[in-house]
Short mmCIF file of C-alpha atoms and ligand atoms in Angstrom, two decimals:
data_model
loop_
_atom_site.label_atom_id
_atom_site.label_comp_id
_atom_site.label_asym_id
_atom_site.label_seq_id
_atom_site.Cartn_x
_atom_site.Cartn_y
_atom_site.Cartn_z
CA UNK A 1 53.10 9.95 7.20
CA UNK A 2 56.47 9.83 5.43
CA UNK A 3 57.08 6.86 3.15
CA UNK A 4 59.76 5.69 0.78
CA UNK A 5 58.45 6.07 -2.78
CA UNK A 6 60.00 4.24 -5.71
CA UNK A 7 60.82 6.93 -8.28
CA UNK A 8 63.26 5.08 -10.51
CA UNK A 9 64.09 1.52 -11.57
CA UNK A 10 66.96 0.08 -13.59
CA UNK A 11 68.55 -3.24 -14.43
CA UNK A 12 71.32 -4.88 -16.37
CA UNK A 13 72.44 -8.39 -17.24
CA UNK A 14 75.70 -9.64 -18.78
CA UNK A 15 76.07 -9.97 -22.55
CA UNK A 16 76.87 -13.69 -22.59
CA UNK A 17 73.84 -15.97 -22.92
CA UNK A 18 74.15 -19.57 -21.73
CA UNK A 19 71.26 -21.67 -23.05
CA UNK A 20 70.03 -25.01 -21.82
CA UNK A 21 71.44 -26.49 -25.02
CA UNK A 22 74.85 -25.06 -24.11
CA UNK A 23 74.55 -26.70 -20.68
CA UNK A 24 73.90 -30.07 -22.33
CA UNK A 25 77.56 -29.89 -23.41
CA UNK A 26 78.80 -29.11 -19.89
CA UNK A 27 76.84 -31.51 -17.63
CA UNK A 28 74.58 -34.55 -18.02
CA UNK A 29 71.31 -32.69 -18.53
CA UNK A 30 68.77 -31.81 -21.21
CA UNK A 31 66.89 -28.72 -22.27
CA UNK A 32 63.70 -30.72 -21.73
CA UNK A 33 64.59 -31.59 -18.07
CA UNK A 34 65.60 -28.04 -17.16
CA UNK A 35 62.56 -26.48 -18.82
CA UNK A 36 60.09 -28.93 -17.28
CA UNK A 37 61.55 -28.86 -13.75
CA UNK A 38 62.45 -25.16 -13.53
CA UNK A 39 60.99 -23.09 -16.40
CA UNK A 40 64.47 -21.76 -17.17
CA UNK A 41 65.56 -21.65 -20.84
CA UNK A 42 68.72 -19.53 -20.60
CA UNK A 43 70.73 -17.38 -18.20
CA UNK A 44 73.31 -14.58 -18.45
CA UNK A 45 76.89 -15.20 -17.37
CA UNK A 46 79.43 -12.47 -16.53
CA UNK A 47 82.73 -12.28 -18.39
CA UNK A 48 85.92 -10.86 -16.91
CA UNK A 49 87.01 -7.44 -18.11
CA UNK A 50 83.58 -6.55 -19.56
CA UNK A 51 82.26 -4.38 -16.74
CA UNK A 52 80.24 -7.32 -15.44
CA UNK A 53 81.54 -7.75 -11.89
CA UNK A 54 78.90 -7.53 -9.19
CA UNK A 55 79.72 -3.90 -8.35
CA UNK A 56 80.00 -2.90 -12.02
CA UNK A 57 76.59 -4.37 -12.81
CA UNK A 58 75.26 -2.70 -9.65
CA UNK A 59 76.52 0.66 -10.88
CA UNK A 60 75.00 0.17 -14.36
CA UNK A 61 71.58 -0.71 -12.94
CA UNK A 62 71.82 2.21 -10.50
CA UNK A 63 72.62 4.73 -13.24
CA UNK A 64 69.48 3.69 -15.11
CA UNK A 65 67.36 3.96 -11.96
CA UNK A 66 68.87 7.36 -11.08
CA UNK A 67 68.30 8.59 -14.62
CA UNK A 68 64.61 7.67 -14.40
CA UNK A 69 64.28 9.27 -10.97
CA UNK A 70 65.87 12.60 -11.85
CA UNK A 71 67.82 12.38 -8.59
CA UNK A 72 71.56 12.90 -8.90
CA UNK A 73 74.11 10.64 -7.19
CA UNK A 74 75.29 13.57 -5.04
CA UNK A 75 71.81 13.78 -3.52
CA UNK A 76 71.78 10.16 -2.32
CA UNK A 77 71.89 9.75 1.47
CA UNK A 78 72.12 5.95 1.49
CA UNK A 79 73.16 3.07 -0.78
CA UNK A 80 72.23 -0.45 0.30
CA UNK A 81 73.20 -3.44 -1.82
CA UNK A 82 71.75 -6.91 -1.33
CA UNK A 83 74.31 -9.46 -2.47
CA UNK A 84 75.85 -12.83 -1.64
CA UNK A 85 78.51 -12.54 -4.35
CA UNK A 86 80.48 -9.36 -3.60
CA UNK A 87 83.57 -8.61 -5.69
CA UNK A 88 85.58 -9.33 -2.53
CA UNK A 89 84.79 -9.85 1.14
CA UNK A 90 85.46 -6.19 1.83
CA UNK A 91 85.03 -3.37 0.95
CA UNK A 92 81.32 -3.70 0.36
CA UNK A 93 79.81 -3.66 -3.11
CA UNK A 94 77.83 -0.61 -1.94
CA UNK A 95 81.05 1.36 -1.31
CA UNK A 96 82.34 0.43 -4.78
CA UNK A 97 79.05 1.53 -6.33
CA UNK A 98 79.21 4.75 -4.29
CA UNK A 99 82.69 5.46 -5.68
CA UNK A 100 81.65 4.73 -9.27
CA UNK A 101 78.54 6.90 -8.99
CA UNK A 102 80.28 9.76 -7.20
CA UNK A 103 77.65 9.61 -4.47
CA UNK A 104 79.93 11.25 -1.90
CA UNK A 105 77.25 12.05 0.69
CA UNK A 106 75.74 8.55 0.91
CA UNK A 107 76.32 6.03 3.66
CA UNK A 108 76.92 2.73 1.84
CA UNK A 109 76.76 -0.88 3.01
CA UNK A 110 75.77 -4.39 1.89
CA UNK A 111 73.08 -6.67 3.24
CA UNK A 112 73.55 -10.44 3.11
CA UNK A 113 70.26 -12.34 3.22
CA UNK A 114 70.57 -14.97 0.51
CA UNK A 115 68.15 -14.48 -2.34
CA UNK A 116 66.09 -12.21 -0.06
CA UNK A 117 68.86 -9.59 -0.03
CA UNK A 118 66.96 -7.05 -2.11
CA UNK A 119 63.85 -7.00 0.07
CA UNK A 120 65.97 -6.86 3.24
CA UNK A 121 67.91 -3.93 1.73
CA UNK A 122 64.67 -2.25 0.66
CA UNK A 123 63.32 -2.57 4.18
CA UNK A 124 66.46 -1.02 5.75
CA UNK A 125 66.44 1.94 3.36
CA UNK A 126 62.69 2.46 3.65
CA UNK A 127 62.88 2.42 7.45
CA UNK A 128 65.64 5.05 7.32
CA UNK A 129 63.35 7.21 5.21
CA UNK A 130 60.32 6.64 7.44
CA UNK A 131 62.30 7.60 10.56
CA UNK A 132 63.69 10.70 8.88
CA UNK A 133 67.38 9.81 8.87
CA UNK A 134 67.52 9.66 5.07
CA UNK A 135 65.71 11.38 2.20
CA UNK A 136 66.99 9.70 -0.97
CA UNK A 137 68.17 6.09 -1.04
CA UNK A 138 69.46 3.72 -3.69
CA UNK A 139 68.61 0.05 -3.18
CA UNK A 140 70.41 -2.50 -5.35
CA UNK A 141 70.38 -6.26 -5.83
CA UNK A 142 73.53 -7.42 -7.62
CA UNK A 143 74.93 -10.90 -8.10
CA UNK A 144 77.60 -12.79 -9.98
CA UNK A 145 76.46 -16.28 -8.98
CA UNK A 146 78.48 -17.84 -11.80
CA UNK A 147 81.56 -17.13 -9.68
CA UNK A 148 80.38 -19.53 -6.96
CA UNK A 149 78.70 -22.07 -9.24
CA UNK A 150 80.05 -25.60 -9.36
CA UNK A 151 79.95 -26.26 -13.11
CA UNK A 152 80.24 -30.02 -12.45
CA UNK A 153 77.03 -30.11 -10.38
CA UNK A 154 74.01 -30.49 -12.67
CA UNK A 155 71.59 -30.09 -9.77
CA UNK A 156 72.60 -26.44 -9.23
CA UNK A 157 74.52 -25.06 -12.23
CA UNK A 158 71.42 -25.12 -14.43
CA UNK A 159 69.54 -22.84 -12.04
CA UNK A 160 71.75 -19.79 -11.59
CA UNK A 161 72.54 -16.58 -13.47
CA UNK A 162 74.09 -13.12 -13.08
CA UNK A 163 72.66 -9.59 -13.14
CA UNK A 164 71.62 -6.53 -11.20
CA UNK A 165 68.57 -4.39 -10.56
CA UNK A 166 68.12 -1.17 -8.61
CA UNK A 167 65.47 1.22 -7.36
CA UNK A 168 65.69 4.81 -6.15
CA UNK A 169 63.56 5.70 -3.15
CA UNK A 170 62.69 9.21 -2.06
CA UNK A 171 60.74 10.44 0.93
CA UNK A 172 57.15 11.48 0.26
CA UNK A 173 53.98 12.13 2.21
CA UNK A 174 51.57 10.92 -0.48
CA UNK A 175 49.56 7.76 0.24
CA UNK A 176 51.64 5.73 -2.21
CA UNK A 177 55.10 4.18 -1.87
CA UNK A 178 56.30 1.22 0.14
CA UNK A 179 53.41 0.47 2.49
CA UNK A 180 55.43 -2.10 4.47
CA UNK A 181 57.96 -4.89 4.21
CA UNK A 182 57.56 -8.05 6.28
CA UNK A 183 60.67 -10.15 6.87
CA UNK A 184 61.36 -13.51 8.48
CA UNK A 185 64.38 -15.77 8.99
CA UNK A 186 65.01 -19.29 10.28
CA UNK A 187 68.66 -20.20 10.77
CA UNK A 188 67.73 -23.77 11.75
CA UNK A 189 67.64 -24.57 8.05
CA UNK A 190 70.96 -22.89 7.11
CA UNK A 191 72.28 -26.12 5.63
CA UNK A 192 69.65 -26.35 2.87
CA UNK A 193 71.59 -23.76 0.85
CA UNK A 194 75.08 -22.53 1.52
CA UNK A 195 78.44 -21.74 0.09
CA UNK A 196 81.85 -21.27 1.57
CA UNK A 197 85.40 -20.55 0.55
CA UNK A 198 88.76 -21.02 2.22
CA UNK A 199 87.68 -18.74 5.08
CA UNK A 200 84.74 -21.01 6.04
CA UNK A 201 84.82 -22.10 9.67
CA UNK A 202 81.53 -24.01 9.99
CA UNK A 203 82.62 -27.45 11.25
CA UNK A 204 79.76 -29.36 9.59
CA UNK A 205 80.79 -27.94 6.22
CA UNK A 206 84.49 -28.53 6.72
CA UNK A 207 83.79 -32.17 7.61
CA UNK A 208 82.15 -32.77 4.23
CA UNK A 209 84.71 -31.21 1.92
CA UNK A 210 88.00 -32.53 3.23
CA UNK A 211 89.72 -29.23 2.65
CA UNK A 212 88.81 -29.08 -1.04
CA UNK A 213 87.56 -25.82 -2.51
CA UNK A 214 83.85 -25.96 -3.13
CA UNK A 215 80.95 -23.87 -4.19
CA UNK A 216 77.25 -23.39 -3.70
CA UNK A 217 75.46 -26.44 -2.30
CA UNK A 218 71.74 -26.94 -2.16
CA UNK A 219 69.14 -29.43 -1.02
CA UNK A 220 66.73 -28.40 -3.76
CA UNK A 221 63.96 -30.79 -2.83
CA UNK A 222 63.70 -29.70 0.82
CA UNK A 223 64.11 -26.03 -0.12
CA UNK A 224 61.24 -26.32 -2.54
CA UNK A 225 58.96 -27.68 0.18
CA UNK A 226 59.96 -24.91 2.63
CA UNK A 227 59.74 -22.14 0.03
CA UNK A 228 56.12 -22.59 -1.04
CA UNK A 229 54.35 -22.18 2.33
CA UNK A 230 56.80 -19.50 3.54
CA UNK A 231 56.23 -17.39 0.44
CA UNK A 232 52.46 -17.83 0.36
CA UNK A 233 51.96 -17.21 4.09
CA UNK A 234 54.06 -14.06 4.30
CA UNK A 235 52.50 -12.66 1.13
CA UNK A 236 48.99 -13.16 2.49
CA UNK A 237 49.91 -11.65 5.90
CA UNK A 238 51.50 -8.63 4.22
CA UNK A 239 48.32 -7.99 2.23
CA UNK A 240 46.06 -8.55 5.25
CA UNK A 241 48.16 -6.07 7.24
CA UNK A 242 46.83 -3.38 4.90
CA UNK A 243 43.31 -4.76 4.61
CA UNK A 244 44.06 -5.76 1.01
CA UNK A 245 42.96 -8.93 -0.73
CA UNK A 246 44.53 -10.80 -3.64
CA UNK A 247 41.99 -9.09 -5.93
CA UNK A 248 43.59 -5.72 -5.11
CA UNK A 249 46.98 -6.88 -6.37
CA UNK A 250 47.83 -5.64 -9.87
CA UNK A 251 51.04 -7.63 -10.09
CA UNK A 252 52.87 -10.08 -7.87
CA UNK A 253 56.62 -10.14 -8.49
CA UNK A 254 58.13 -13.20 -6.80
CA UNK A 255 61.76 -14.18 -6.49
CA UNK A 256 62.58 -15.94 -9.76
CA UNK A 257 63.91 -19.31 -8.58
CA UNK A 258 61.70 -21.93 -10.19
CA UNK A 259 58.43 -21.64 -12.16
CA UNK A 260 56.99 -24.58 -10.21
CA UNK A 261 57.57 -22.80 -6.89
CA UNK A 262 55.95 -19.65 -8.29
CA UNK A 263 52.95 -21.55 -9.67
CA UNK A 264 52.47 -23.41 -6.38
CA UNK A 265 52.54 -20.13 -4.43
CA UNK A 266 50.09 -18.48 -6.82
CA UNK A 267 47.79 -21.50 -6.55
CA UNK A 268 47.85 -21.40 -2.74
CA UNK A 269 47.09 -17.68 -2.79
CA UNK A 270 44.42 -18.11 -5.48
CA UNK A 271 46.21 -15.50 -7.60
CA UNK A 272 45.93 -16.19 -11.35
CA UNK A 273 49.27 -16.56 -13.13
CA UNK A 274 48.45 -13.64 -15.43
CA UNK A 275 48.90 -11.42 -12.37
CA UNK A 276 52.31 -12.94 -11.63
CA UNK A 277 55.39 -11.55 -13.37
CA UNK A 278 58.06 -14.02 -14.43
CA UNK A 279 61.23 -13.62 -16.45
CA UNK A 280 63.21 -16.58 -15.09
CA UNK A 281 63.09 -18.26 -18.51
CA UNK A 282 65.60 -15.57 -19.63
CA UNK A 283 67.78 -15.17 -16.55
CA UNK A 284 67.41 -18.17 -14.20
CA UNK A 285 67.79 -17.48 -10.50
CA UNK A 286 69.81 -14.29 -10.02
CA UNK A 287 69.36 -14.31 -6.21
CA UNK A 288 69.13 -10.75 -4.80
CA UNK A 289 68.96 -9.31 -8.30
CA UNK A 290 65.88 -11.23 -9.43
CA UNK A 291 63.15 -9.03 -7.96
CA UNK A 292 64.60 -5.63 -8.95
CA UNK A 293 65.33 -6.89 -12.48
CA UNK A 294 61.76 -8.20 -12.77
CA UNK A 295 60.31 -5.00 -11.29
CA UNK A 296 62.27 -2.87 -13.76
CA UNK A 297 61.22 -4.99 -16.73
CA UNK A 298 57.58 -5.08 -15.63
CA UNK A 299 57.50 -1.29 -15.29
CA UNK A 300 59.27 -0.66 -18.59
CA UNK A 301 56.84 -3.08 -20.30
CA UNK A 302 54.01 -0.80 -19.17
CA UNK A 303 52.49 -3.26 -16.69
CA UNK A 304 52.42 -0.80 -13.76
CA UNK A 305 50.64 2.51 -13.33
CA UNK A 306 50.49 4.95 -10.43
CA UNK A 307 48.23 3.63 -7.67
CA UNK A 308 48.65 -0.05 -8.60
CA UNK A 309 49.34 -2.43 -5.73
CA UNK A 310 52.48 -4.49 -6.34
CA UNK A 311 53.37 -7.44 -4.14
CA UNK A 312 57.05 -8.41 -3.94
CA UNK A 313 57.78 -11.81 -2.38
CA UNK A 314 61.07 -13.50 -1.74
CA UNK A 315 62.73 -16.56 -0.26
CA UNK A 316 66.35 -17.57 0.09
CA UNK A 317 69.30 -19.01 1.95
CA UNK A 318 69.39 -18.46 5.68
CA UNK A 319 66.57 -19.27 5.52
CA UNK A 320 65.18 -15.83 4.86
CA UNK A 321 61.91 -14.72 3.32
CA UNK A 322 59.75 -11.64 3.04
CA UNK A 323 57.07 -9.64 1.29
CA UNK A 324 56.67 -5.95 0.43
CA UNK A 325 53.42 -4.23 -0.42
CA UNK A 326 54.04 -1.28 -2.72
CA UNK A 327 51.53 1.27 -3.99
CA UNK A 328 53.17 2.19 -7.27
CA UNK A 329 54.29 5.82 -7.60
CA UNK A 330 55.56 6.32 -11.17
N1 COA B 401 69.41 -32.62 -15.42
C1 COA B 401 68.93 -33.87 -15.42
N2 COA B 401 68.62 -34.53 -14.30
C2 COA B 401 68.81 -33.89 -13.14
C3 COA B 401 69.31 -32.58 -13.07
C4 COA B 401 69.62 -31.95 -14.29
N3 COA B 401 70.10 -30.68 -14.34
N4 COA B 401 69.38 -32.21 -11.78
C5 COA B 401 68.95 -33.25 -11.05
N5 COA B 401 68.60 -34.26 -11.86
C6 COA B 401 68.08 -35.58 -11.50
C7 COA B 401 68.46 -35.97 -10.10
O1 COA B 401 69.74 -36.50 -10.08
C8 COA B 401 67.38 -36.98 -9.79
O2 COA B 401 67.73 -38.18 -10.38
P1 COA B 401 67.44 -39.57 -9.62
O3 COA B 401 65.96 -39.63 -9.45
O4 COA B 401 67.99 -40.58 -10.56
O5 COA B 401 68.18 -39.47 -8.33
C9 COA B 401 66.15 -36.43 -10.52
O6 COA B 401 66.66 -35.52 -11.51
C10 COA B 401 65.18 -35.71 -9.64
O7 COA B 401 65.90 -34.82 -8.82
P2 COA B 401 65.16 -33.92 -7.77
O8 COA B 401 66.18 -33.13 -7.03
O9 COA B 401 64.19 -34.74 -6.98
O10 COA B 401 64.32 -32.98 -8.75
P3 COA B 401 63.32 -31.85 -8.39
O11 COA B 401 62.05 -32.07 -9.09
O12 COA B 401 63.27 -31.56 -6.92
O13 COA B 401 63.98 -30.61 -9.10
C11 COA B 401 65.20 -28.66 -8.49
C12 COA B 401 65.24 -30.14 -8.69
C13 COA B 401 66.56 -28.19 -8.01
C14 COA B 401 64.89 -28.02 -9.82
C15 COA B 401 64.10 -28.31 -7.47
O14 COA B 401 64.26 -29.08 -6.32
C16 COA B 401 64.13 -26.87 -7.07
O15 COA B 401 63.96 -26.01 -7.89
N6 COA B 401 64.29 -26.60 -5.77
C17 COA B 401 64.33 -25.28 -5.26
C18 COA B 401 65.60 -24.67 -5.63
C19 COA B 401 65.61 -23.23 -5.35
O16 COA B 401 64.72 -22.53 -5.70
N7 COA B 401 66.67 -22.77 -4.73
C20 COA B 401 66.89 -21.42 -4.46
C21 COA B 401 65.99 -20.95 -3.39
S1 COA B 401 66.28 -19.25 -3.26
#
C-alpha cells in the first residue's frame, strides 16, 4: 500500500519575543495569571519588513523541511498550507510559498480549518499521495495571529503567537508513514471562536460590532469544555482504528493552546505527561503552526526514531478537530 511518509521537518518563529512581563504593561494581567491558567510564558511576534509575514515564515520553514528531505522544490507536486492569517485574502499563502521556493510543478492552495489547519492540510496531501495523484507534497502550517489580535483584550491577547512549521511527504510502500488522519467538524459552535474584517457578512457578528473594526473573539471557557472531550475521543478512536493502545504511543503532540487542556486530555487518555510534547511556554498558541513547529522541535531534540508511533491531535475554530497516527520514518 502507498502511504505518505514524512521525510523532512522544519520550523521558524519571529525574532521578537513578547514575555508575560511585557504583557503586564499592555493589558491588566500578570505573569502569574497567564502562567497558571495557560502555561504560556512568552510568544513570538512578527515584525514588518523582517521576512516574518505568514508566507515568508512558511517559506523559511519549508526550506528547512526540504533541506532535511533531500527533495528539491522542483520535484514537489503539491503545496498545501493550513492558515487562518494569510498575507491577503487571495492569492493563497501556498501560491506565494510556491513562488518563493521555485516549485513550478506543484499545485498550491490553502486550507482554512482554524487551529486544525495543519492536520486538515496533511490529510489532503496524504490522500493525494495514497490515491496516486501526487508523489511529493509539502504541508505547511503558518500563522501571523498577532495581525488579528485585539491588544486591548486581555482574555485573548495573552494566548496567541506567530510562527510556521512544515513537513515534506513522499510516497512510499514501507509500513511506516501516515497511517491515517481522522477529522471532524461542528459548525453549530462557530461562534465560540471567530474573527472578521470589513468583508464579514455574518449578521450575528455585524450586530455586535456596530460597524467597528474588530479582531479575534473567543468564548474561552466554553471552548475549553468542548476541546477536552473532542481531543481525547478522536485520539483514542484514531489509535483503536489501528489496533494501537496508548502504551504504543512514543509521543503525543497536541495542538499547543493551553497546558490545562493538554493535561486534561492526557489524563482522560491515561497517557503520562512525559509522553506528551509541549512547547507552548515558548510560543503560545500559534494555531495551524503549533503542531508542525512542535513536531520539528521534538524530532530535532532526538525524541523520535524510525518506527515510533506519533499521535498528532488538534482542535480549533469551526469547530474542527482531528488526530493523525504516524509511524515515524526518519
Ligand atoms: N489576566 C488576568 N485576568 C484575566 C485574564 C488575563 N489575561 N483573562 C481573563 N481574566 C479574568 C477574567 O476576566 C475573569 O475574571 P472575573 O472572574 O472577574 O470575571 C477570570 O480571569 C476568569 O476568567 P475565565 O475566562 O473563567 O478563565 P479561564 O480559567 O477559563 O481561563 C482561558 C481563560 C482563555 C485561559 C481558558 O478559558 C482557555 O484557555 N480556553 C481555551 C482557549 C483556547 O484554547 N482557544 C483556542 C482553541 S484552538
